[in-house]
């Protein structure tokens, strides 16, 4: 099989599974949040309301494709597909097991950070081209928050890179499989780096407690205010995909990816990813929203110097103890 | 190189996914026969929008962008170094420590000046 076909076929498989999980998670989140608030959630369509998804998707597709008169129509149309494109592209380098991976790039971690970082552009374009004050404010906040948290995200992702002395995802996982998961050992830097990475992923994906860009009590729906139908659906899907893929990345570089006893590697990777994904929902329905200034203070005053420090500590560890100590 | 070609194959799928969804929506979507001005009006709580939305905004966003560029470039310097720690040895770590300390000085200056404060 040629490399292009390899990437394409695995891409079809991985993308289908990721999109399916992202869509199913919407039903799960509605059920789960309902349980947390002593409600029932969707019950009417299908058993336990699971066909609600199909109904919602069909409804979204049937909606008229509304373009506001004053919006910049070309940019307005283009922005939503690009959010999905950039978000989904990150999954190209994530290994779900030794064999289930589309492209084992030697600079995988850099690719993940670079392509993932591109998502702020379509989000900003979506907000700006709407020519709506709520959308513009939401986009400003999303960009400010996105680039602020990009730095601790990059630095905390660098800790496993330093510890494994490689940016290739499969190398990072093999080093962990031979020794310990980075979240456990070296004691301290790995765990703290994971916590920072997780917080920053939440902020990048605009999830509660960092959902200031779409704070519905002040900004209607933020960037998505003017969107309707499938374009709104794409923006929404990109958000869920983003959290899912961020969970997969965290599982790979901090929790040893496919490494685990008894079961095949793929099972472990999926289990770890879903556990982290579930944690994000759990956090979302447990916490309240941060204020803008608290959000910025947390990032610039604490996470940034802390993550810089962690990189240096990891470097010293590698220097004195060697890779895979 | 093969791996990059494979990544391109994956990106092709990532293009197909949103495009196919939009095409599906195009096929299924209903379009109203008559359109009204109200329907395509910019949303502003049901009132007629007051002026456009492409306005000037607060310079604090500009400051955040500046500091972001600073630290992002620093991350660019850190990545090649991070991969060569074993080969380069202790001196490289001391060098990078000095570099990071200088940066942290700048960070402290920005902090004292209140550039990182979100008013």
PDB file of C-alpha atoms in Angstrom, chain A residues 90-272:
ATOM      1  CA  UNK A  90      -4.146  16.736  14.586  1.00  0.00           C
ATOM      2  CA  UNK A  91      -5.327  13.125  14.849  1.00  0.00           C
ATOM      3  CA  UNK A  92      -3.041  12.214  11.922  1.00  0.00           C
ATOM      4  CA  UNK A  93      -0.051  11.817  14.244  1.00  0.00           C
ATOM      5  CA  UNK A  94      -1.746  10.227  17.268  1.00  0.00           C
ATOM      6  CA  UNK A  95      -0.953   6.521  17.601  1.00  0.00           C
ATOM      7  CA  UNK A  96      -3.916   4.553  18.917  1.00  0.00           C
ATOM      8  CA  UNK A  97      -1.829   1.381  19.009  1.00  0.00           C
ATOM      9  CA  UNK A  98       1.425   0.128  17.441  1.00  0.00           C
ATOM     10  CA  UNK A  99      -0.413  -0.334  14.147  1.00  0.00           C
ATOM     11  CA  UNK A 100      -3.407   1.953  14.307  1.00  0.00           C
ATOM     12  CA  UNK A 101      -1.777   5.180  13.281  1.00  0.00           C
ATOM     13  CA  UNK A 102      -1.942   7.213  10.123  1.00  0.00           C
ATOM     14  CA  UNK A 103       1.445   8.938  10.068  1.00  0.00           C
ATOM     15  CA  UNK A 104       4.311   8.432  12.503  1.00  0.00           C
ATOM     16  CA  UNK A 105       5.981  11.818  11.930  1.00  0.00           C
ATOM     17  CA  UNK A 106       9.396  12.352  13.497  1.00  0.00           C
ATOM     18  CA  UNK A 107       8.167  15.752  14.723  1.00  0.00           C
ATOM     19  CA  UNK A 108       4.734  14.503  15.763  1.00  0.00           C
ATOM     20  CA  UNK A 109       4.437  16.631  18.895  1.00  0.00           C
ATOM     21  CA  UNK A 110       5.386  19.769  16.975  1.00  0.00           C
ATOM     22  CA  UNK A 111       2.852  18.912  14.248  1.00  0.00           C
ATOM     23  CA  UNK A 112       0.172  18.434  16.898  1.00  0.00           C
ATOM     24  CA  UNK A 113       0.943  21.815  18.501  1.00  0.00           C
ATOM     25  CA  UNK A 114       1.282  23.689  15.209  1.00  0.00           C
ATOM     26  CA  UNK A 115      -1.847  22.381  13.495  1.00  0.00           C
ATOM     27  CA  UNK A 116      -3.853  22.513  16.727  1.00  0.00           C
ATOM     28  CA  UNK A 117      -2.755  26.131  17.185  1.00  0.00           C
ATOM     29  CA  UNK A 118      -4.167  27.045  13.774  1.00  0.00           C
ATOM     30  CA  UNK A 119      -7.733  26.634  15.087  1.00  0.00           C
ATOM     31  CA  UNK A 120      -7.719  30.179  16.502  1.00  0.00           C
ATOM     32  CA  UNK A 121      -7.684  31.569  12.949  1.00  0.00           C
ATOM     33  CA  UNK A 122     -11.011  30.153  11.727  1.00  0.00           C
ATOM     34  CA  UNK A 123     -12.576  30.930  15.110  1.00  0.00           C
ATOM     35  CA  UNK A 124     -11.464  34.549  14.827  1.00  0.00           C
ATOM     36  CA  UNK A 125     -12.579  34.700  11.180  1.00  0.00           C
ATOM     37  CA  UNK A 126     -15.979  33.282  12.136  1.00  0.00           C
ATOM     38  CA  UNK A 127     -16.427  35.936  14.816  1.00  0.00           C
ATOM     39  CA  UNK A 128     -15.173  38.821  12.741  1.00  0.00           C
ATOM     40  CA  UNK A 129     -16.994  37.971   9.523  1.00  0.00           C
ATOM     41  CA  UNK A 130     -20.338  37.690  11.341  1.00  0.00           C
ATOM     42  CA  UNK A 131     -20.318  41.472  11.748  1.00  0.00           C
ATOM     43  CA  UNK A 132     -22.080  41.027  15.061  1.00  0.00           C
ATOM     44  CA  UNK A 133     -20.901  42.608  18.298  1.00  0.00           C
ATOM     45  CA  UNK A 134     -21.442  39.493  20.404  1.00  0.00           C
ATOM     46  CA  UNK A 135     -19.617  37.346  17.892  1.00  0.00           C
ATOM     47  CA  UNK A 136     -16.732  39.813  17.676  1.00  0.00           C
ATOM     48  CA  UNK A 137     -16.369  40.021  21.452  1.00  0.00           C
ATOM     49  CA  UNK A 138     -16.512  36.238  21.697  1.00  0.00           C
ATOM     50  CA  UNK A 139     -13.858  35.913  19.015  1.00  0.00           C
ATOM     51  CA  UNK A 140     -11.580  38.481  20.708  1.00  0.00           C
ATOM     52  CA  UNK A 141     -11.822  36.571  23.938  1.00  0.00           C
ATOM     53  CA  UNK A 142     -11.309  33.233  22.229  1.00  0.00           C
ATOM     54  CA  UNK A 143      -8.152  34.455  20.516  1.00  0.00           C
ATOM     55  CA  UNK A 144      -6.729  36.163  23.611  1.00  0.00           C
ATOM     56  CA  UNK A 145      -7.386  33.053  25.671  1.00  0.00           C
ATOM     57  CA  UNK A 146      -6.213  30.700  22.933  1.00  0.00           C
ATOM     58  CA  UNK A 147      -2.836  32.328  22.436  1.00  0.00           C
ATOM     59  CA  UNK A 148      -2.290  32.938  26.148  1.00  0.00           C
ATOM     60  CA  UNK A 149      -2.784  29.262  26.961  1.00  0.00           C
ATOM     61  CA  UNK A 150      -0.839  28.156  23.910  1.00  0.00           C
ATOM     62  CA  UNK A 151       2.453  28.876  25.705  1.00  0.00           C
ATOM     63  CA  UNK A 152       1.988  26.751  28.842  1.00  0.00           C
ATOM     64  CA  UNK A 153       0.485  24.090  26.545  1.00  0.00           C
ATOM     65  CA  UNK A 154       3.601  24.026  24.368  1.00  0.00           C
ATOM     66  CA  UNK A 155       5.934  24.059  27.365  1.00  0.00           C
ATOM     67  CA  UNK A 156       4.097  21.320  29.245  1.00  0.00           C
ATOM     68  CA  UNK A 157       4.008  19.157  26.100  1.00  0.00           C
ATOM     69  CA  UNK A 158       7.754  19.672  25.942  1.00  0.00           C
ATOM     70  CA  UNK A 159       8.287  17.848  29.241  1.00  0.00           C
ATOM     71  CA  UNK A 160       7.565  14.361  27.758  1.00  0.00           C
ATOM     72  CA  UNK A 161       9.611  15.374  24.697  1.00  0.00           C
ATOM     73  CA  UNK A 162      12.598  16.130  26.918  1.00  0.00           C
ATOM     74  CA  UNK A 163      12.124  12.972  28.985  1.00  0.00           C
ATOM     75  CA  UNK A 164      11.880  10.726  25.909  1.00  0.00           C
ATOM     76  CA  UNK A 165      14.391  12.755  23.857  1.00  0.00           C
ATOM     77  CA  UNK A 166      12.112  12.451  20.843  1.00  0.00           C
ATOM     78  CA  UNK A 167       9.142  14.234  19.287  1.00  0.00           C
ATOM     79  CA  UNK A 168       7.830  11.064  17.657  1.00  0.00           C
ATOM     80  CA  UNK A 169       4.679   9.897  19.443  1.00  0.00           C
ATOM     81  CA  UNK A 170       5.565   6.210  19.117  1.00  0.00           C
ATOM     82  CA  UNK A 171       9.027   6.838  20.646  1.00  0.00           C
ATOM     83  CA  UNK A 172       7.519   8.735  23.561  1.00  0.00           C
ATOM     84  CA  UNK A 173       5.149   5.835  24.200  1.00  0.00           C
ATOM     85  CA  UNK A 174       7.826   3.139  23.893  1.00  0.00           C
ATOM     86  CA  UNK A 175      10.035   4.931  26.423  1.00  0.00           C
ATOM     87  CA  UNK A 176       7.066   4.996  28.803  1.00  0.00           C
ATOM     88  CA  UNK A 177       6.289   1.333  28.097  1.00  0.00           C
ATOM     89  CA  UNK A 178       9.887   0.369  28.929  1.00  0.00           C
ATOM     90  CA  UNK A 179      10.012   2.413  32.149  1.00  0.00           C
ATOM     91  CA  UNK A 180       7.096   4.265  33.718  1.00  0.00           C
ATOM     92  CA  UNK A 181       4.319   6.493  32.482  1.00  0.00           C
ATOM     93  CA  UNK A 182       5.503  10.090  32.571  1.00  0.00           C
ATOM     94  CA  UNK A 183       2.587  11.047  34.777  1.00  0.00           C
ATOM     95  CA  UNK A 184       4.056   8.825  37.526  1.00  0.00           C
ATOM     96  CA  UNK A 185       7.796   9.051  37.025  1.00  0.00           C
ATOM     97  CA  UNK A 186       9.859  11.246  37.380  1.00  0.00           C
ATOM     98  CA  UNK A 187       7.861  12.073  40.450  1.00  0.00           C
ATOM     99  CA  UNK A 188       6.534  15.630  40.256  1.00  0.00           C
ATOM    100  CA  UNK A 189       7.379  17.155  36.846  1.00  0.00           C
ATOM    101  CA  UNK A 190       5.380  14.587  34.896  1.00  0.00           C
ATOM    102  CA  UNK A 191       2.249  14.916  36.987  1.00  0.00           C
ATOM    103  CA  UNK A 192       2.359  18.712  37.173  1.00  0.00           C
ATOM    104  CA  UNK A 193       3.061  18.953  33.436  1.00  0.00           C
ATOM    105  CA  UNK A 194       0.028  16.752  32.794  1.00  0.00           C
ATOM    106  CA  UNK A 195      -2.184  18.958  34.972  1.00  0.00           C
ATOM    107  CA  UNK A 196      -0.986  22.080  33.140  1.00  0.00           C
ATOM    108  CA  UNK A 197      -1.463  20.377  29.770  1.00  0.00           C
ATOM    109  CA  UNK A 198      -4.985  19.356  30.736  1.00  0.00           C
ATOM    110  CA  UNK A 199      -5.935  22.825  31.996  1.00  0.00           C
ATOM    111  CA  UNK A 200      -4.561  24.428  28.835  1.00  0.00           C
ATOM    112  CA  UNK A 201      -6.411  21.941  26.630  1.00  0.00           C
ATOM    113  CA  UNK A 202      -9.651  22.885  28.383  1.00  0.00           C
ATOM    114  CA  UNK A 203      -8.884  26.564  27.809  1.00  0.00           C
ATOM    115  CA  UNK A 204      -7.984  26.015  24.141  1.00  0.00           C
ATOM    116  CA  UNK A 205     -11.210  24.129  23.552  1.00  0.00           C
ATOM    117  CA  UNK A 206     -13.201  26.843  25.370  1.00  0.00           C
ATOM    118  CA  UNK A 207     -14.678  24.346  27.803  1.00  0.00           C
ATOM    119  CA  UNK A 208     -15.984  25.229  31.238  1.00  0.00           C
ATOM    120  CA  UNK A 209     -14.400  26.598  33.452  1.00  0.00           C
ATOM    121  CA  UNK A 210     -12.809  28.474  30.544  1.00  0.00           C
ATOM    122  CA  UNK A 211     -15.841  29.052  28.318  1.00  0.00           C
ATOM    123  CA  UNK A 212     -15.668  32.842  28.559  1.00  0.00           C
ATOM    124  CA  UNK A 213     -15.732  33.223  24.727  1.00  0.00           C
ATOM    125  CA  UNK A 214     -19.256  31.831  24.621  1.00  0.00           C
ATOM    126  CA  UNK A 215     -20.507  32.858  28.022  1.00  0.00           C
ATOM    127  CA  UNK A 216     -24.189  32.643  27.177  1.00  0.00           C
ATOM    128  CA  UNK A 217     -25.295  34.962  29.945  1.00  0.00           C
ATOM    129  CA  UNK A 218     -23.328  37.882  28.477  1.00  0.00           C
ATOM    130  CA  UNK A 219     -22.550  37.059  24.848  1.00  0.00           C
ATOM    131  CA  UNK A 220     -25.635  35.140  23.621  1.00  0.00           C
ATOM    132  CA  UNK A 221     -23.611  32.374  21.918  1.00  0.00           C
ATOM    133  CA  UNK A 222     -20.287  34.099  21.299  1.00  0.00           C
ATOM    134  CA  UNK A 223     -18.725  33.247  17.966  1.00  0.00           C
ATOM    135  CA  UNK A 224     -21.637  31.038  16.914  1.00  0.00           C
ATOM    136  CA  UNK A 225     -24.298  33.724  17.424  1.00  0.00           C
ATOM    137  CA  UNK A 226     -25.022  34.298  13.724  1.00  0.00           C
ATOM    138  CA  UNK A 227     -24.568  30.720  12.585  1.00  0.00           C
ATOM    139  CA  UNK A 228     -27.419  28.395  11.730  1.00  0.00           C
ATOM    140  CA  UNK A 229     -27.863  24.876  10.429  1.00  0.00           C
ATOM    141  CA  UNK A 230     -24.924  22.704   9.507  1.00  0.00           C
ATOM    142  CA  UNK A 231     -22.346  25.507   9.784  1.00  0.00           C
ATOM    143  CA  UNK A 232     -23.302  25.909  13.420  1.00  0.00           C
ATOM    144  CA  UNK A 233     -23.109  22.129  13.699  1.00  0.00           C
ATOM    145  CA  UNK A 234     -19.568  22.109  12.329  1.00  0.00           C
ATOM    146  CA  UNK A 235     -18.396  24.715  14.848  1.00  0.00           C
ATOM    147  CA  UNK A 236     -20.006  22.704  17.629  1.00  0.00           C
ATOM    148  CA  UNK A 237     -18.507  19.446  16.371  1.00  0.00           C
ATOM    149  CA  UNK A 238     -15.036  20.995  16.177  1.00  0.00           C
ATOM    150  CA  UNK A 239     -15.294  21.831  19.872  1.00  0.00           C
ATOM    151  CA  UNK A 240     -16.165  18.268  20.869  1.00  0.00           C
ATOM    152  CA  UNK A 241     -13.528  16.835  18.531  1.00  0.00           C
ATOM    153  CA  UNK A 242     -10.977  19.195  20.035  1.00  0.00           C
ATOM    154  CA  UNK A 243     -11.597  17.933  23.563  1.00  0.00           C
ATOM    155  CA  UNK A 244     -11.597  14.310  22.394  1.00  0.00           C
ATOM    156  CA  UNK A 245      -8.326  14.667  20.483  1.00  0.00           C
ATOM    157  CA  UNK A 246      -6.702  16.612  23.323  1.00  0.00           C
ATOM    158  CA  UNK A 247      -7.640  13.703  25.628  1.00  0.00           C
ATOM    159  CA  UNK A 248      -6.045  11.264  23.201  1.00  0.00           C
ATOM    160  CA  UNK A 249      -2.846  13.329  23.051  1.00  0.00           C
ATOM    161  CA  UNK A 250      -2.669  13.560  26.840  1.00  0.00           C
ATOM    162  CA  UNK A 251      -3.236   9.802  27.092  1.00  0.00           C
ATOM    163  CA  UNK A 252      -0.414   9.207  24.634  1.00  0.00           C
ATOM    164  CA  UNK A 253       2.283  11.495  25.990  1.00  0.00           C
ATOM    165  CA  UNK A 254       1.551  11.278  29.723  1.00  0.00           C
ATOM    166  CA  UNK A 255      -0.310   8.019  30.336  1.00  0.00           C
ATOM    167  CA  UNK A 256       1.767   5.661  28.223  1.00  0.00           C
ATOM    168  CA  UNK A 257      -0.633   5.456  25.281  1.00  0.00           C
ATOM    169  CA  UNK A 258      -1.142   1.834  24.289  1.00  0.00           C
ATOM    170  CA  UNK A 259       0.941   0.500  27.197  1.00  0.00           C
ATOM    171  CA  UNK A 260      -0.974  -1.716  29.633  1.00  0.00           C
ATOM    172  CA  UNK A 261      -1.252  -5.324  30.803  1.00  0.00           C
ATOM    173  CA  UNK A 262      -3.681  -8.119  29.779  1.00  0.00           C
ATOM    174  CA  UNK A 263      -5.504  -6.361  26.952  1.00  0.00           C
ATOM    175  CA  UNK A 264      -4.388  -5.308  23.440  1.00  0.00           C
ATOM    176  CA  UNK A 265      -2.820  -1.859  23.150  1.00  0.00           C
ATOM    177  CA  UNK A 266      -5.751  -0.353  21.291  1.00  0.00           C
ATOM    178  CA  UNK A 267      -8.099  -1.114  24.188  1.00  0.00           C
ATOM    179  CA  UNK A 268      -5.822   0.630  26.662  1.00  0.00           C
ATOM    180  CA  UNK A 269      -5.427   3.699  24.496  1.00  0.00           C
ATOM    181  CA  UNK A 270      -9.189   3.995  23.962  1.00  0.00           C
ATOM    182  CA  UNK A 271      -9.856   3.417  27.656  1.00  0.00           C
ATOM    183  CA  UNK A 272      -7.385   6.104  28.739  1.00  0.00           C
TER     184      UNK A 272
END
